[in-house]
């Protein structure tokens, strides 16, 4: 693959995964939120929790469906644009992705129908079990996918065979590689915060429009509790994740911090513009020694700069530097809103402080921004490798012409914006209306059959549901009932 085709293939994967990552992040958080809502309904018997469950269940169904569809595309790209990577790393990542389908996805899909349509059919307790299984399935899916990604970042437990492929020697080391625990917790918490601000922003919007009711107040209250409790934990986990990256991926951290020179007592660069050609960060605004304190927990700790690596092994510093700051800024905003909500809650002003409600409404997508920025930091910071330090991106690509990659990229852009744009618009329409008392379940209330012949009557009784096409069948002669056309019956 030539340089142009390689760049287009990277853009194509970046585009598709950026769309995809939004929906699993929302699905993971919403699935757990639905389990909490149904559990509260069973515990307290308050119908408002069931109303909220039915309200967010519809939005979850749309997000889940778009997440599944957008994820399938990336699997095909492994074979079309990245076949060398698939061939070399397949013995390791193939089984892990297979486990994700066999365990997590089958668990989600198996119980999803019960959760969406089965409350009146299986009873509250079994239905709650199904909801919990869907929530567990989304978390298990994150477990396997992050095991794959973390192994690519910090590969362990493998050897090379005669064909030059990565082959597993210890599955425990492969799965629980050095960065996996930090990435898993960091991503799951990010999903919870993303969902919290989507739910909280929806509640705040309804309150601003004068549509507040018990449901919208509970939405806002629960979301702000999540922000107040989880955002500080995320800061702590993020620090641990950064220390792990500093140990195992120091070039990525150097790009994140904008350091080109190795220094003891390195400053924290708040802003600036890393210039890869001049090998310095222009217009830097620094805080003396704070960089060393954060990364080494020592005022005079040594931080390696990008000049420690050859130019061809350095990640693009400007992209990583700024995506990291966008992620941090989004995290700080969520942390601050959580603290603000605690202050307003203590003064009993959480639901009527207009400025706060406007801010929460404006920050509805802040979690999504943080997730995408964090993904960019992680994946671009790994460059120029697909498997860190072992397999370069340029060596992973298929031999595909640039024209072919460009054509598929244009097709993806057009289809994604049409299909997923419509899905996102529909989700926003659902969220634009407040939850109502006795919020209806998803239709249908009765089983539906595909159009066709009326099935034969059972136990000698004439069918009582739905009209089949005229003349579709006869009543069972053993019952002694006369024949009549199916058009005179009820609709199937």
Short mmCIF file of C-alpha atoms in Angstrom, two decimals:
data_model
loop_
_atom_site.label_atom_id
_atom_site.label_comp_id
_atom_site.label_asym_id
_atom_site.label_seq_id
_atom_site.Cartn_x
_atom_site.Cartn_y
_atom_site.Cartn_z
CA UNK A 1 0.00 0.00 0.00
CA UNK A 2 1.42 3.39 -0.98
CA UNK A 3 1.49 6.36 1.39
CA UNK A 4 -1.72 7.90 0.05
CA UNK A 5 -3.64 4.64 0.33
CA UNK A 6 -2.24 4.09 3.84
CA UNK A 7 -3.35 7.55 4.96
CA UNK A 8 -6.83 7.02 3.49
CA UNK A 9 -7.12 3.62 5.16
CA UNK A 10 -6.20 5.16 8.50
CA UNK A 11 -8.75 7.93 8.00
CA UNK A 12 -11.39 5.38 7.08
CA UNK A 13 -10.88 3.33 10.22
CA UNK A 14 -10.67 6.48 12.35
CA UNK A 15 -13.94 7.75 10.89
CA UNK A 16 -15.86 4.50 11.40
CA UNK A 17 -14.57 3.83 14.90
CA UNK A 18 -15.28 7.43 15.97
CA UNK A 19 -18.93 6.92 15.01
CA UNK A 20 -19.03 3.47 16.58
CA UNK A 21 -17.52 4.33 19.96
CA UNK A 22 -20.32 6.79 20.74
CA UNK A 23 -23.05 4.15 20.78
CA UNK A 24 -21.37 1.50 22.98
CA UNK A 25 -20.45 4.24 25.45
CA UNK A 26 -24.11 5.24 25.69
CA UNK A 27 -25.30 1.59 25.69
CA UNK A 28 -23.00 0.55 28.54
CA UNK A 29 -24.16 3.39 30.74
CA UNK A 30 -27.85 3.21 29.79
CA UNK A 31 -28.02 -0.56 30.35
CA UNK A 32 -26.79 -0.14 33.92
CA UNK A 33 -29.08 2.86 34.40
CA UNK A 34 -32.07 0.78 33.26
CA UNK A 35 -31.14 -1.98 35.71
CA UNK A 36 -30.98 0.58 38.54
CA UNK A 37 -34.34 2.10 37.56
CA UNK A 38 -36.09 -1.26 37.44
CA UNK A 39 -34.49 -2.30 40.71
CA UNK A 40 -35.74 0.91 42.36
CA UNK A 41 -39.23 0.26 40.96
CA UNK A 42 -39.30 -3.24 42.42
CA UNK A 43 -37.94 -2.00 45.74
CA UNK A 44 -40.01 1.15 46.24
CA UNK A 45 -43.11 0.27 44.12
CA UNK A 46 -43.07 3.86 42.82
CA UNK A 47 -44.44 3.95 39.29
CA UNK A 48 -42.21 6.90 38.34
CA UNK A 49 -39.20 4.57 38.15
CA UNK A 50 -41.06 2.25 35.77
CA UNK A 51 -42.05 5.26 33.67
CA UNK A 52 -38.40 6.31 33.44
CA UNK A 53 -37.40 2.74 32.62
CA UNK A 54 -39.84 2.59 29.70
CA UNK A 55 -38.77 6.08 28.57
CA UNK A 56 -35.02 5.31 28.40
CA UNK A 57 -35.57 1.75 27.19
CA UNK A 58 -36.64 3.08 23.80
CA UNK A 59 -33.53 5.25 23.50
CA UNK A 60 -31.33 2.34 24.58
CA UNK A 61 -32.83 0.14 21.87
CA UNK A 62 -31.90 2.65 19.16
CA UNK A 63 -28.39 3.20 20.52
CA UNK A 64 -27.80 -0.54 20.87
CA UNK A 65 -28.91 -1.22 17.31
CA UNK A 66 -26.68 1.50 15.86
CA UNK A 67 -23.76 0.26 17.94
CA UNK A 68 -24.11 -3.27 16.54
CA UNK A 69 -24.38 -2.11 12.92
CA UNK A 70 -21.49 0.35 13.12
CA UNK A 71 -19.28 -2.26 14.79
CA UNK A 72 -19.73 -4.80 11.99
CA UNK A 73 -18.11 -2.47 9.47
CA UNK A 74 -14.80 -2.39 11.34
CA UNK A 75 -14.54 -6.17 11.30
CA UNK A 76 -14.66 -6.12 7.50
CA UNK A 77 -11.96 -3.46 7.37
CA UNK A 78 -9.58 -5.85 9.09
CA UNK A 79 -9.84 -8.04 6.00
CA UNK A 80 -9.96 -5.34 3.32
CA UNK A 81 -7.52 -2.62 4.41
CA UNK A 82 -5.56 -4.34 7.19
CA UNK A 83 -5.15 -7.94 6.08
CA UNK A 84 -1.46 -8.13 7.03
CA UNK A 85 -2.33 -7.07 10.57
CA UNK A 86 -5.13 -9.65 10.66
CA UNK A 87 -2.79 -12.37 9.43
CA UNK A 88 0.01 -11.59 11.88
CA UNK A 89 -2.07 -10.77 14.97
CA UNK A 90 -5.07 -13.00 14.21
CA UNK A 91 -4.01 -15.93 16.44
CA UNK A 92 -4.18 -13.56 19.43
CA UNK A 93 -6.91 -11.03 18.69
CA UNK A 94 -9.18 -13.41 16.74
CA UNK A 95 -10.10 -15.61 19.72
CA UNK A 96 -10.55 -12.58 21.98
CA UNK A 97 -13.00 -10.98 19.56
CA UNK A 98 -14.69 -14.34 19.13
CA UNK A 99 -15.14 -14.61 22.91
CA UNK A 100 -16.77 -11.18 22.84
CA UNK A 101 -19.36 -12.42 20.35
CA UNK A 102 -19.93 -15.81 21.96
CA UNK A 103 -20.27 -14.52 25.51
CA UNK A 104 -21.11 -10.83 25.67
CA UNK A 105 -23.04 -10.27 22.46
CA UNK A 106 -25.02 -13.50 22.71
CA UNK A 107 -25.86 -12.64 26.32
CA UNK A 108 -27.05 -9.17 25.34
CA UNK A 109 -28.99 -10.38 22.32
CA UNK A 110 -30.51 -13.31 24.19
CA UNK A 111 -32.03 -11.19 26.93
CA UNK A 112 -32.62 -7.99 24.95
CA UNK A 113 -35.99 -9.08 23.58
CA UNK A 114 -37.17 -10.04 27.06
CA UNK A 115 -36.06 -6.68 28.41
CA UNK A 116 -37.71 -4.69 25.63
CA UNK A 117 -41.00 -6.58 25.27
CA UNK A 118 -41.36 -9.11 28.04
CA UNK A 119 -42.41 -7.39 31.27
CA UNK A 120 -46.06 -8.49 31.02
CA UNK A 121 -45.12 -11.94 29.78
CA UNK A 122 -42.40 -13.15 32.16
CA UNK A 123 -43.20 -11.16 35.30
CA UNK A 124 -41.26 -8.40 37.09
CA UNK A 125 -38.58 -10.55 38.74
CA UNK A 126 -37.55 -12.50 35.68
CA UNK A 127 -37.74 -9.31 33.65
CA UNK A 128 -35.39 -7.59 36.10
CA UNK A 129 -33.00 -10.55 35.75
CA UNK A 130 -33.07 -10.08 31.96
CA UNK A 131 -32.31 -6.37 32.34
CA UNK A 132 -29.37 -7.15 34.61
CA UNK A 133 -28.07 -9.69 32.08
CA UNK A 134 -28.21 -7.09 29.31
CA UNK A 135 -26.28 -4.67 31.54
CA UNK A 136 -23.75 -7.38 32.39
CA UNK A 137 -23.44 -8.25 28.71
CA UNK A 138 -22.57 -4.68 27.74
CA UNK A 139 -19.88 -4.57 30.44
CA UNK A 140 -18.55 -7.98 29.35
CA UNK A 141 -18.37 -6.72 25.77
CA UNK A 142 -16.23 -3.81 26.97
CA UNK A 143 -14.04 -6.33 28.83
CA UNK A 144 -13.15 -8.31 25.70
CA UNK A 145 -12.78 -5.37 23.32
CA UNK A 146 -10.53 -3.53 25.75
CA UNK A 147 -8.51 -6.70 26.27
CA UNK A 148 -7.82 -6.66 22.52
CA UNK A 149 -6.96 -2.98 22.41
CA UNK A 150 -4.86 -3.11 25.56
CA UNK A 151 -2.85 -6.05 24.22
CA UNK A 152 -2.09 -3.99 21.11
CA UNK A 153 -0.88 -1.19 23.40
CA UNK A 154 1.11 -3.33 25.87
CA UNK A 155 1.57 -6.80 24.30
CA UNK A 156 2.37 -9.68 26.65
CA UNK A 157 2.07 -13.48 26.72
CA UNK A 158 2.97 -14.22 23.09
CA UNK A 159 5.68 -15.66 20.87
CA UNK A 160 6.38 -15.67 17.14
CA UNK A 161 5.85 -18.76 15.00
CA UNK A 162 7.75 -19.68 11.84
CA UNK A 163 5.39 -17.57 9.71
CA UNK A 164 6.10 -14.47 11.79
CA UNK A 165 2.67 -14.49 13.43
CA UNK A 166 1.96 -13.53 17.03
CA UNK A 167 0.83 -16.67 18.82
CA UNK A 168 -0.41 -16.81 22.43
CA UNK A 169 1.73 -18.56 25.03
CA UNK A 170 -0.20 -17.46 28.12
CA UNK A 171 -3.80 -16.32 27.76
CA UNK A 172 -3.86 -14.83 31.25
CA UNK A 173 -0.96 -12.54 30.33
CA UNK A 174 -2.55 -11.75 26.98
CA UNK A 175 -5.86 -10.69 28.51
CA UNK A 176 -4.60 -9.14 31.73
CA UNK A 177 -1.73 -7.27 30.11
CA UNK A 178 -0.16 -4.33 31.99
CA UNK A 179 -2.51 -1.60 30.72
CA UNK A 180 -5.76 -3.60 30.65
CA UNK A 181 -7.10 -2.97 34.20
CA UNK A 182 -6.61 0.79 33.88
CA UNK A 183 -8.16 1.00 30.41
CA UNK A 184 -11.17 -1.11 31.39
CA UNK A 185 -12.04 0.90 34.49
CA UNK A 186 -11.30 4.20 32.73
CA UNK A 187 -13.59 3.32 29.80
CA UNK A 188 -16.48 1.98 31.88
CA UNK A 189 -16.43 5.06 34.11
CA UNK A 190 -16.32 7.23 30.98
CA UNK A 191 -19.42 5.41 29.70
CA UNK A 192 -21.23 6.06 32.99
CA UNK A 193 -20.33 9.75 32.90
CA UNK A 194 -21.35 10.00 29.25
CA UNK A 195 -24.75 8.54 30.09
CA UNK A 196 -25.09 10.69 33.20
CA UNK A 197 -24.74 13.90 31.20
CA UNK A 198 -27.05 12.68 28.42
CA UNK A 199 -29.70 11.86 31.04
CA UNK A 200 -29.00 14.98 33.10
CA UNK A 201 -28.97 17.24 30.06
CA UNK A 202 -32.32 15.82 28.95
CA UNK A 203 -33.83 16.46 32.38
CA UNK A 204 -32.38 19.98 32.56
CA UNK A 205 -33.75 20.78 29.09
CA UNK A 206 -37.24 19.69 30.08
CA UNK A 207 -37.11 21.75 33.29
CA UNK A 208 -36.01 24.83 31.36
CA UNK A 209 -38.95 24.42 29.01
CA UNK A 210 -41.39 24.25 31.89
CA UNK A 211 -42.10 20.55 31.37
CA UNK A 212 -40.70 19.44 34.68
CA UNK A 213 -42.39 16.60 36.50
CA UNK A 214 -41.38 13.94 38.97
CA UNK A 215 -39.64 11.95 36.26
CA UNK A 216 -37.51 14.80 34.94
CA UNK A 217 -36.46 15.77 38.45
CA UNK A 218 -35.39 12.22 39.21
CA UNK A 219 -33.45 12.07 35.94
CA UNK A 220 -31.54 15.23 36.78
CA UNK A 221 -30.98 14.21 40.40
CA UNK A 222 -29.64 10.73 39.60
CA UNK A 223 -27.41 12.09 36.82
CA UNK A 224 -25.88 14.71 39.08
CA UNK A 225 -25.26 12.14 41.82
CA UNK A 226 -23.38 10.11 39.23
CA UNK A 227 -21.34 13.12 38.15
CA UNK A 228 -20.54 14.11 41.73
CA UNK A 229 -19.47 10.59 42.74
CA UNK A 230 -17.87 9.17 39.60
CA UNK A 231 -16.01 12.20 38.20
CA UNK A 232 -13.57 12.34 41.17
CA UNK A 233 -13.00 8.58 40.86
CA UNK A 234 -12.32 9.05 37.16
CA UNK A 235 -9.68 11.66 37.95
CA UNK A 236 -7.95 9.18 40.26
CA UNK A 237 -8.17 6.33 37.74
CA UNK A 238 -6.93 8.66 34.99
CA UNK A 239 -3.86 9.47 37.06
CA UNK A 240 -3.15 5.74 37.53
CA UNK A 241 -3.67 5.18 33.80
CA UNK A 242 -1.24 8.01 33.03
CA UNK A 243 1.41 6.54 35.32
CA UNK A 244 0.97 3.16 33.60
CA UNK A 245 1.38 4.78 30.17
CA UNK A 246 4.44 6.68 31.43
CA UNK A 247 6.01 3.32 32.31
CA UNK A 248 5.02 1.31 29.23
CA UNK A 249 4.48 3.94 26.49
CA UNK A 250 6.77 6.86 27.35
CA UNK A 251 6.78 8.26 23.79
CA UNK A 252 3.00 8.63 23.93
CA UNK A 253 3.23 10.52 27.23
CA UNK A 254 5.98 12.77 25.85
CA UNK A 255 3.65 13.69 22.97
CA UNK A 256 0.73 14.22 25.34
CA UNK A 257 2.81 16.60 27.44
CA UNK A 258 4.53 18.30 24.50
CA UNK A 259 8.04 17.55 25.76
CA UNK A 260 10.84 17.24 23.23
CA UNK A 261 13.74 17.54 25.70
CA UNK A 262 14.41 15.11 28.54
CA UNK A 263 14.32 17.11 31.77
CA UNK A 264 14.39 16.70 35.51
CA UNK A 265 11.80 18.89 37.18
CA UNK A 266 9.87 19.14 33.90
CA UNK A 267 7.17 21.82 33.70
CA UNK A 268 3.53 21.19 32.91
CA UNK A 269 2.74 22.68 29.51
CA UNK A 270 -0.80 23.99 29.74
CA UNK A 271 -0.98 25.17 26.13
CA UNK A 272 1.28 25.44 23.13
CA UNK A 273 1.85 24.04 19.66
CA UNK A 274 4.25 21.10 19.30
CA UNK A 275 6.27 21.49 16.09
CA UNK A 276 7.64 18.16 14.90
CA UNK A 277 10.00 19.77 12.37
CA UNK A 278 11.59 22.25 14.77
CA UNK A 279 11.40 19.75 17.66
CA UNK A 280 9.98 22.20 20.16
CA UNK A 281 6.62 23.35 21.50
CA UNK A 282 5.92 26.90 20.38
CA UNK A 283 4.02 29.49 22.41
CA UNK A 284 4.23 27.27 25.48
CA UNK A 285 2.53 28.33 28.71
CA UNK A 286 4.24 26.43 31.51
CA UNK A 287 3.85 25.69 35.21
CA UNK A 288 7.35 24.95 36.58
CA UNK A 289 8.03 21.38 37.78
CA UNK A 290 4.36 20.42 37.85
CA UNK A 291 4.81 17.99 34.95
CA UNK A 292 7.35 15.95 36.88
CA UNK A 293 5.16 16.00 39.98
CA UNK A 294 2.15 14.64 38.07
CA UNK A 295 4.04 11.99 36.11
CA UNK A 296 6.60 10.84 38.69
CA UNK A 297 5.10 12.17 41.95
CA UNK A 298 8.45 13.88 42.49
CA UNK A 299 9.15 17.60 41.95
CA UNK A 300 12.52 16.72 40.38
CA UNK A 301 11.52 13.53 38.57
CA UNK A 302 12.90 12.93 35.07
CA UNK A 303 10.52 13.07 32.11
CA UNK A 304 11.77 11.77 28.77
CA UNK A 305 11.31 13.95 25.70
CA UNK A 306 10.52 12.96 22.12
CA UNK A 307 14.14 13.46 21.05
CA UNK A 308 14.89 10.20 22.85
CA UNK A 309 13.30 8.38 19.89
CA UNK A 310 14.15 8.52 16.17
CA UNK A 311 11.90 10.82 14.16
CA UNK A 312 10.20 7.92 12.39
CA UNK A 313 9.15 6.40 15.75
CA UNK A 314 7.54 9.51 17.21
CA UNK A 315 3.75 9.91 17.35
CA UNK A 316 2.30 13.12 15.83
CA UNK A 317 2.65 15.33 18.89
CA UNK A 318 0.26 18.16 17.96
CA UNK A 319 -2.74 15.82 17.56
CA UNK A 320 -2.02 13.90 20.76
CA UNK A 321 -1.21 17.06 22.73
CA UNK A 322 -4.50 18.77 21.91
CA UNK A 323 -6.78 15.72 22.01
CA UNK A 324 -5.47 15.03 25.50
CA UNK A 325 -6.28 18.57 26.58
CA UNK A 326 -9.77 18.36 25.14
CA UNK A 327 -10.32 15.17 27.15
CA UNK A 328 -8.98 16.75 30.33
CA UNK A 329 -11.07 19.90 29.80
CA UNK A 330 -14.20 17.78 29.39
CA UNK A 331 -13.33 15.86 32.55
CA UNK A 332 -12.77 19.06 34.51
CA UNK A 333 -16.14 20.39 33.31
CA UNK A 334 -17.92 17.23 34.49
CA UNK A 335 -16.10 17.33 37.82
CA UNK A 336 -17.03 21.00 38.33
CA UNK A 337 -20.70 20.42 37.46
CA UNK A 338 -20.79 17.56 39.95
CA UNK A 339 -19.49 19.82 42.73
CA UNK A 340 -21.88 22.59 41.70
CA UNK A 341 -24.81 20.19 41.88
CA UNK A 342 -23.86 19.23 45.46
CA UNK A 343 -23.84 22.89 46.49
CA UNK A 344 -27.24 23.50 44.88
CA UNK A 345 -28.67 20.33 46.36
CA UNK A 346 -27.64 21.47 49.84
CA UNK A 347 -29.48 24.76 49.23
CA UNK A 348 -32.50 22.94 47.67
CA UNK A 349 -32.00 24.81 44.38
CA UNK A 350 -31.03 21.92 42.11
CA UNK A 351 -34.18 22.04 39.99
CA UNK A 352 -34.77 25.77 39.64
CA UNK A 353 -31.33 27.38 39.27
CA UNK A 354 -31.59 28.52 35.63
CA UNK A 355 -27.89 29.08 35.02
CA UNK A 356 -27.07 25.60 36.28
CA UNK A 357 -29.78 24.03 34.13
CA UNK A 358 -28.50 25.87 31.04
CA UNK A 359 -24.94 24.70 31.71
CA UNK A 360 -26.04 21.09 32.19
CA UNK A 361 -28.08 21.27 28.99
CA UNK A 362 -25.11 22.68 27.06
CA UNK A 363 -22.88 19.90 28.45
CA UNK A 364 -25.18 17.08 27.32
CA UNK A 365 -22.58 15.82 24.77
CA UNK A 366 -19.54 16.49 26.98
CA UNK A 367 -19.06 12.81 27.77
CA UNK A 368 -19.13 11.92 24.08
CA UNK A 369 -16.50 14.58 23.39
CA UNK A 370 -14.32 13.19 26.18
CA UNK A 371 -14.63 9.60 24.89
CA UNK A 372 -13.69 10.53 21.32
CA UNK A 373 -10.81 12.76 22.46
CA UNK A 374 -9.55 9.99 24.74
CA UNK A 375 -9.71 7.49 21.91
CA UNK A 376 -7.70 9.83 19.65
CA UNK A 377 -5.11 10.29 22.38
CA UNK A 378 -4.79 6.54 22.89
CA UNK A 379 -4.69 5.43 19.27
CA UNK A 380 -2.76 8.27 17.64
CA UNK A 381 -0.34 8.24 20.56
CA UNK A 382 0.45 4.59 19.73
CA UNK A 383 1.66 5.51 16.24
CA UNK A 384 3.63 4.56 14.21
CA UNK A 385 2.64 1.10 15.53
CA UNK A 386 -0.46 -1.04 15.43
CA UNK A 387 1.12 -3.40 17.98
CA UNK A 388 3.22 -1.12 20.11
CA UNK A 389 6.95 -1.45 19.46
CA UNK A 390 6.52 -4.60 17.34
CA UNK A 391 4.39 -4.08 14.23
CA UNK A 392 4.21 -0.75 12.44
CA UNK A 393 1.05 0.61 10.87
CA UNK A 394 2.72 0.86 7.45
CA UNK A 395 3.57 -2.85 7.69
CA UNK A 396 0.00 -3.81 8.65
CA UNK A 397 -1.88 -2.59 5.60
CA UNK A 398 -3.24 -4.52 2.63
CA UNK A 399 -2.05 -3.98 -0.92
CA UNK A 400 -5.04 -1.91 -2.01
CA UNK A 401 -5.04 0.95 -4.49
CA UNK A 402 -5.63 4.45 -3.17
CA UNK A 403 -8.60 4.88 -5.53
CA UNK A 404 -10.36 1.88 -4.04
CA UNK A 405 -9.81 3.08 -0.48
CA UNK A 406 -10.95 6.59 -1.39
CA UNK A 407 -14.14 5.25 -2.99
CA UNK A 408 -15.07 3.18 0.05
CA UNK A 409 -14.22 6.08 2.36
CA UNK A 410 -16.56 8.43 0.48
CA UNK A 411 -19.28 5.74 0.56
CA UNK A 412 -18.83 5.30 4.31
CA UNK A 413 -19.06 9.03 4.95
CA UNK A 414 -22.27 9.38 2.92
CA UNK A 415 -23.96 6.28 4.35
CA UNK A 416 -22.89 6.95 7.94
CA UNK A 417 -24.15 10.51 7.97
CA UNK A 418 -27.43 9.41 6.39
CA UNK A 419 -28.10 6.29 8.48
CA UNK A 420 -26.58 7.19 11.82
CA UNK A 421 -27.54 10.82 11.43
CA UNK A 422 -31.14 9.69 11.10
CA UNK A 423 -30.75 7.40 14.12
CA UNK A 424 -29.23 10.16 16.22
CA UNK A 425 -31.99 12.54 15.13
CA UNK A 426 -34.61 9.99 16.19
CA UNK A 427 -32.95 9.60 19.59
CA UNK A 428 -32.99 13.37 20.04
CA UNK A 429 -36.68 13.44 19.13
CA UNK A 430 -37.40 10.84 21.78
CA UNK A 431 -35.43 12.85 24.34
CA UNK A 432 -37.16 16.08 23.37
CA UNK A 433 -40.35 14.86 25.05
CA UNK A 434 -40.52 14.44 28.83
CA UNK A 435 -41.34 11.09 30.43
CA UNK A 436 -45.06 10.80 31.08
CA UNK A 437 -46.94 9.05 33.86
CA UNK A 438 -47.74 5.49 32.76
CA UNK A 439 -45.09 5.75 30.03
CA UNK A 440 -46.08 3.09 27.47
CA UNK A 441 -43.92 0.08 26.78
CA UNK A 442 -42.50 -0.58 23.36
CA UNK A 443 -45.11 -1.87 20.90
CA UNK A 444 -46.43 -4.41 20.14
CA UNK A 445 -48.57 -5.53 23.04
CA UNK A 446 -49.45 -8.76 21.22
CA UNK A 447 -47.20 -11.08 19.17
CA UNK A 448 -47.02 -10.29 15.48
CA UNK A 449 -46.81 -12.80 12.63
CA UNK A 450 -45.45 -12.28 9.17
CA UNK A 451 -48.08 -11.97 6.49
CA UNK A 452 -48.95 -15.35 5.03
CA UNK A 453 -51.24 -18.33 5.44
CA UNK A 454 -53.24 -18.68 8.62
CA UNK A 455 -51.73 -21.51 10.68
CA UNK A 456 -53.98 -24.50 11.28
CA UNK A 457 -56.28 -24.22 14.32
CA UNK A 458 -54.99 -25.83 17.47
CA UNK A 459 -56.99 -28.17 19.72
CA UNK A 460 -60.05 -27.86 17.51
CA UNK A 461 -60.54 -24.11 18.04
CA UNK A 462 -60.86 -21.55 15.31
CA UNK A 463 -58.10 -18.90 15.28
CA UNK A 464 -58.97 -15.79 17.26
CA UNK A 465 -56.16 -13.48 16.29
CA UNK A 466 -55.74 -11.44 13.13
CA UNK A 467 -57.04 -11.61 9.65
CA UNK A 468 -55.04 -13.63 7.17
CA UNK A 469 -55.42 -13.12 3.41
CA UNK A 470 -58.84 -13.99 2.07
CA UNK A 471 -59.43 -17.69 1.63
CA UNK A 472 -56.25 -18.54 3.53
CA UNK A 473 -57.52 -21.65 5.23
CA UNK A 474 -60.33 -23.71 6.61
CA UNK A 475 -61.49 -24.40 10.10
CA UNK A 476 -60.53 -27.79 11.42
CA UNK A 477 -63.14 -30.24 10.20
CA UNK A 478 -62.81 -32.35 13.33
CA UNK A 479 -64.32 -29.52 15.30
CA UNK A 480 -67.49 -29.68 13.22
CA UNK A 481 -67.30 -25.94 12.50
CA UNK A 482 -68.06 -24.74 9.02
CA UNK A 483 -65.45 -23.27 6.79
CA UNK A 484 -65.16 -19.55 6.45
CA UNK A 485 -62.71 -17.35 4.72
CA UNK A 486 -59.77 -16.03 6.73
CA UNK A 487 -60.77 -12.53 5.70
CA UNK A 488 -63.74 -12.80 8.08
CA UNK A 489 -61.52 -13.56 11.02
CA UNK A 490 -59.19 -11.39 13.06
CA UNK A 491 -55.91 -10.01 11.76
CA UNK A 492 -52.79 -12.14 12.38
#
